[in-house]
Amino acid sequence: MRASDKAPGGRWWQGEAIVAVVLGAATFALLLPAMSSGSLFDSDDAIYAQMAREMRAAGDLLDNRWCGVVQFEKPPLLFWGLTASMALFGEGEAALRLPGTLAAAASVSALFLLATGLGLDRRRALLAAGLWATTGLFVLMSRRVMTDLPLVAALLFGAAFVARERAALAGASLGLAVLAKGPAAAPLALTIALWGLATRALPWRKAAVLAGVGLLVAAPWHVVETVRHGADFWNGYVGYHAFGRATRSVVPGLDLQSFLSILGREWLIVALGTLGLGLAIVRRPENGRLAAFAAVWLAVALALPLFSTTRLPHYALPALPALALLAGLVVPERLATERLFPIAAFALLAAAIALGPGTLAFWLDPDFGPDTRAAGVSMRGQDGPIIAGNLGNQALTWYSGRCATIVSSDARFLEIQRAVLLNVRAGVVAEPPGPLAAAGARTLVLSADAEPGSFLVGAAPGDWAKARFGDLVVWRTSR
């Protein structure tokens, strides 16, 4: 064990780990304001919330269900956290955001432990952790109900434990990473394990321990799903969600230029990280271990979305911790010992919050779908099917408590919706609109500028009452 790992008493966890716990608690406290405010994105957030609701209602913690049908795209770690949180605190926004907020705080602690484990002094490690925590994408994802922050937190802990030669803890962390995001965790998890072997942080015996513990954590759920669902599970879990997204655009995403612009918005950490990498190359071998690891992590994290056909904004998230590690190298060690360094670091982090891409807005006002929330809540307790006309059904389903059916006369919109395996399995995309009254539909939700006539074919206009919620209009009939 390196001398820098030791604190008085000879135990590293009496030093860095205590600082890491305090740092994580402080991060969680700073994220508490407005955690219960606002509304969810009409996207994966609402889908995952509904899946957790259905998991809890079914009493089955192994299968993920959407609109009553088992789905195979995601592993269960996030849904376990959401189910526990809803059981304790209800189904409000705070309960839904709690698992992601805890993961966000944990990732800051893990980044600090990784930085110190790779030889960075505590002050510069704190700066790196702070830069990660003040990026706009970090704050945004802490407000969303997504699998990405649990994935990044587990990977960072895995890397931190590899750096400290604690194979069992590293294996458990990487196993949790797989349970957080499935095949998407594999490239960085393998990178961490192979780096441990290449740098002899993990000799073969410890590498075997890492692999064994990782399998003990991740494999049982996969085995159960295989026994329950066979090839259907693997076709959805790997074939569609991993290979499908890599080779074709299964959901509307970003072109390469737009994806790079997402990274460009995090200009401060990108600039400091790039400068840190350049300085590390010039200063070799000072902090060479950290620089090499961060550069490899960054390359792998960026290669996945850059060469994938499907690119989404949050795919940039795993690259930011590597940039934060490299940014910690910008300050020479001798300057980090100066009395004014904490003041300068605090001013830099305050500027990052103030000037970041939406950081303050995501932090203080996480209201991502107020109109959909209001429309959905207004439909709670009503009978009959809900029709989403030319709209997605995710948030309407969550907020109304009933699965909404997507109906559209737009061929391209229908093509996009039918390309989503989750929609296909649940059967929530209907044919182009027909007489809704004959289908038993009693509620129709449209955008405010949509013409309702084609959706109300066969229904007397006087039978339908109209209520507007921002950019959405809800048509209802009592017949």
mmCIF file with all atom_site columns, C-alpha atoms in Angstrom, residues 294-370:
data_model
loop_
_atom_site.group_PDB
_atom_site.id
_atom_site.type_symbol
_atom_site.label_atom_id
_atom_site.label_alt_id
_atom_site.label_comp_id
_atom_site.label_asym_id
_atom_site.label_entity_id
_atom_site.label_seq_id
_atom_site.pdbx_PDB_ins_code
_atom_site.Cartn_x
_atom_site.Cartn_y
_atom_site.Cartn_z
_atom_site.occupancy
_atom_site.B_iso_or_equiv
_atom_site.pdbx_formal_charge
_atom_site.auth_seq_id
_atom_site.auth_comp_id
_atom_site.auth_asym_id
_atom_site.auth_atom_id
_atom_site.pdbx_PDB_model_num
ATOM 1  C CA . ALA A 1 294 ? -8.151  9.010  -17.050 1.00 0.00 ? 294 ALA A CA 1
ATOM 2  C CA . ALA A 1 295 ? -7.091  9.184  -20.700 1.00 0.00 ? 295 ALA A CA 1
ATOM 3  C CA . VAL A 1 296 ? -8.015  5.531  -21.289 1.00 0.00 ? 296 VAL A CA 1
ATOM 4  C CA . TRP A 1 297 ? -11.363 5.954  -19.480 1.00 0.00 ? 297 TRP A CA 1
ATOM 5  C CA . LEU A 1 298 ? -12.076 9.078  -21.551 1.00 0.00 ? 298 LEU A CA 1
ATOM 6  C CA . ALA A 1 299 ? -11.244 7.332  -24.823 1.00 0.00 ? 299 ALA A CA 1
ATOM 7  C CA . VAL A 1 300 ? -13.515 4.366  -24.071 1.00 0.00 ? 300 VAL A CA 1
ATOM 8  C CA . ALA A 1 301 ? -16.349 6.561  -22.748 1.00 0.00 ? 301 ALA A CA 1
ATOM 9  C CA . LEU A 1 302 ? -16.312 8.716  -25.894 1.00 0.00 ? 302 LEU A CA 1
ATOM 10 C CA . ALA A 1 303 ? -15.781 5.875  -28.364 1.00 0.00 ? 303 ALA A CA 1
ATOM 11 C CA . LEU A 1 304 ? -19.116 4.279  -27.464 1.00 0.00 ? 304 LEU A CA 1
ATOM 12 C CA . PRO A 1 305 ? -21.374 7.198  -28.482 1.00 0.00 ? 305 PRO A CA 1
ATOM 13 C CA . LEU A 1 306 ? -19.096 8.533  -31.218 1.00 0.00 ? 306 LEU A CA 1
ATOM 14 C CA . PHE A 1 307 ? -19.165 5.258  -33.149 1.00 0.00 ? 307 PHE A CA 1
ATOM 15 C CA . SER A 1 308 ? -22.707 4.260  -32.220 1.00 0.00 ? 308 SER A CA 1
ATOM 16 C CA . THR A 1 309 ? -25.604 4.956  -34.551 1.00 0.00 ? 309 THR A CA 1
ATOM 17 C CA . THR A 1 310 ? -27.881 5.920  -31.660 1.00 0.00 ? 310 THR A CA 1
ATOM 18 C CA . ARG A 1 311 ? -26.609 8.916  -29.678 1.00 0.00 ? 311 ARG A CA 1
ATOM 19 C CA . LEU A 1 312 ? -28.474 10.512 -26.781 1.00 0.00 ? 312 LEU A CA 1
ATOM 20 C CA . PRO A 1 313 ? -27.352 13.527 -24.711 1.00 0.00 ? 313 PRO A CA 1
ATOM 21 C CA . HIS A 1 314 ? -26.812 11.556 -21.504 1.00 0.00 ? 314 HIS A CA 1
ATOM 22 C CA . TYR A 1 315 ? -24.363 9.247  -23.277 1.00 0.00 ? 315 TYR A CA 1
ATOM 23 C CA . ALA A 1 316 ? -21.809 12.015 -22.649 1.00 0.00 ? 316 ALA A CA 1
ATOM 24 C CA . LEU A 1 317 ? -22.071 11.646 -18.862 1.00 0.00 ? 317 LEU A CA 1
ATOM 25 C CA . PRO A 1 318 ? -19.425 8.903  -18.305 1.00 0.00 ? 318 PRO A CA 1
ATOM 26 C CA . ALA A 1 319 ? -16.762 11.034 -20.031 1.00 0.00 ? 319 ALA A CA 1
ATOM 27 C CA . LEU A 1 320 ? -17.032 13.858 -17.486 1.00 0.00 ? 320 LEU A CA 1
ATOM 28 C CA . PRO A 1 321 ? -15.424 12.111 -14.459 1.00 0.00 ? 321 PRO A CA 1
ATOM 29 C CA . ALA A 1 322 ? -12.315 11.405 -16.560 1.00 0.00 ? 322 ALA A CA 1
ATOM 30 C CA . LEU A 1 323 ? -12.146 15.051 -17.559 1.00 0.00 ? 323 LEU A CA 1
ATOM 31 C CA . ALA A 1 324 ? -12.519 16.019 -13.886 1.00 0.00 ? 324 ALA A CA 1
ATOM 32 C CA . LEU A 1 325 ? -9.570  13.785 -12.939 1.00 0.00 ? 325 LEU A CA 1
ATOM 33 C CA . LEU A 1 326 ? -7.440  15.382 -15.639 1.00 0.00 ? 326 LEU A CA 1
ATOM 34 C CA . ALA A 1 327 ? -8.580  18.845 -14.563 1.00 0.00 ? 327 ALA A CA 1
ATOM 35 C CA . GLY A 1 328 ? -7.154  18.144 -11.107 1.00 0.00 ? 328 GLY A CA 1
ATOM 36 C CA . LEU A 1 329 ? -3.693  18.005 -12.717 1.00 0.00 ? 329 LEU A CA 1
ATOM 37 C CA . VAL A 1 330 ? -3.852  21.609 -13.919 1.00 0.00 ? 330 VAL A CA 1
ATOM 38 C CA . VAL A 1 331 ? -2.825  22.893 -10.495 1.00 0.00 ? 331 VAL A CA 1
ATOM 39 C CA . PRO A 1 332 ? 0.770   21.994 -9.556  1.00 0.00 ? 332 PRO A CA 1
ATOM 40 C CA . GLU A 1 333 ? 1.090   20.211 -6.221  1.00 0.00 ? 333 GLU A CA 1
ATOM 41 C CA . ARG A 1 334 ? 3.080   23.042 -4.662  1.00 0.00 ? 334 ARG A CA 1
ATOM 42 C CA . LEU A 1 335 ? 0.329   25.561 -5.457  1.00 0.00 ? 335 LEU A CA 1
ATOM 43 C CA . ALA A 1 336 ? -2.327  23.269 -3.964  1.00 0.00 ? 336 ALA A CA 1
ATOM 44 C CA . THR A 1 337 ? -0.635  23.675 -0.590  1.00 0.00 ? 337 THR A CA 1
ATOM 45 C CA . GLU A 1 338 ? -1.000  27.468 -0.609  1.00 0.00 ? 338 GLU A CA 1
ATOM 46 C CA . ARG A 1 339 ? -3.415  29.071 1.829   1.00 0.00 ? 339 ARG A CA 1
ATOM 47 C CA . LEU A 1 340 ? -5.360  30.808 -0.906  1.00 0.00 ? 340 LEU A CA 1
ATOM 48 C CA . PHE A 1 341 ? -5.961  27.607 -2.874  1.00 0.00 ? 341 PHE A CA 1
ATOM 49 C CA . PRO A 1 342 ? -9.263  26.685 -1.136  1.00 0.00 ? 342 PRO A CA 1
ATOM 50 C CA . ILE A 1 343 ? -10.611 30.184 -1.807  1.00 0.00 ? 343 ILE A CA 1
ATOM 51 C CA . ALA A 1 344 ? -9.585  30.062 -5.451  1.00 0.00 ? 344 ALA A CA 1
ATOM 52 C CA . ALA A 1 345 ? -11.039 26.558 -5.839  1.00 0.00 ? 345 ALA A CA 1
ATOM 53 C CA . PHE A 1 346 ? -14.332 27.637 -4.260  1.00 0.00 ? 346 PHE A CA 1
ATOM 54 C CA . ALA A 1 347 ? -14.532 30.648 -6.585  1.00 0.00 ? 347 ALA A CA 1
ATOM 55 C CA . LEU A 1 348 ? -13.904 28.391 -9.585  1.00 0.00 ? 348 LEU A CA 1
ATOM 56 C CA . LEU A 1 349 ? -16.664 25.986 -8.548  1.00 0.00 ? 349 LEU A CA 1
ATOM 57 C CA . ALA A 1 350 ? -19.070 28.869 -7.915  1.00 0.00 ? 350 ALA A CA 1
ATOM 58 C CA . ALA A 1 351 ? -18.332 30.162 -11.405 1.00 0.00 ? 351 ALA A CA 1
ATOM 59 C CA . ALA A 1 352 ? -18.910 26.692 -12.814 1.00 0.00 ? 352 ALA A CA 1
ATOM 60 C CA . ILE A 1 353 ? -22.369 26.628 -11.226 1.00 0.00 ? 353 ILE A CA 1
ATOM 61 C CA . ALA A 1 354 ? -23.257 30.146 -12.331 1.00 0.00 ? 354 ALA A CA 1
ATOM 62 C CA . LEU A 1 355 ? -21.962 29.816 -15.887 1.00 0.00 ? 355 LEU A CA 1
ATOM 63 C CA . GLY A 1 356 ? -22.726 26.152 -16.513 1.00 0.00 ? 356 GLY A CA 1
ATOM 64 C CA . PRO A 1 357 ? -25.250 24.981 -19.120 1.00 0.00 ? 357 PRO A CA 1
ATOM 65 C CA . GLY A 1 358 ? -28.505 25.211 -17.187 1.00 0.00 ? 358 GLY A CA 1
ATOM 66 C CA . THR A 1 359 ? -26.884 24.120 -13.923 1.00 0.00 ? 359 THR A CA 1
ATOM 67 C CA . LEU A 1 360 ? -28.808 26.565 -11.725 1.00 0.00 ? 360 LEU A CA 1
ATOM 68 C CA . ALA A 1 361 ? -32.100 25.891 -13.520 1.00 0.00 ? 361 ALA A CA 1
ATOM 69 C CA . PHE A 1 362 ? -31.760 22.110 -13.202 1.00 0.00 ? 362 PHE A CA 1
ATOM 70 C CA . TRP A 1 363 ? -30.804 22.510 -9.547  1.00 0.00 ? 363 TRP A CA 1
ATOM 71 C CA . LEU A 1 364 ? -33.488 24.948 -8.413  1.00 0.00 ? 364 LEU A CA 1
ATOM 72 C CA . ASP A 1 365 ? -36.364 24.384 -10.846 1.00 0.00 ? 365 ASP A CA 1
ATOM 73 C CA . PRO A 1 366 ? -36.475 20.789 -12.139 1.00 0.00 ? 366 PRO A CA 1
ATOM 74 C CA . ASP A 1 367 ? -39.864 21.162 -13.818 1.00 0.00 ? 367 ASP A CA 1
ATOM 75 C CA . PHE A 1 368 ? -39.460 19.173 -17.045 1.00 0.00 ? 368 PHE A CA 1
ATOM 76 C CA . GLY A 1 369 ? -43.076 18.421 -18.029 1.00 0.00 ? 369 GLY A CA 1
ATOM 77 C CA . PRO A 1 370 ? -45.569 20.604 -16.150 1.00 0.00 ? 370 PRO A CA 1
#
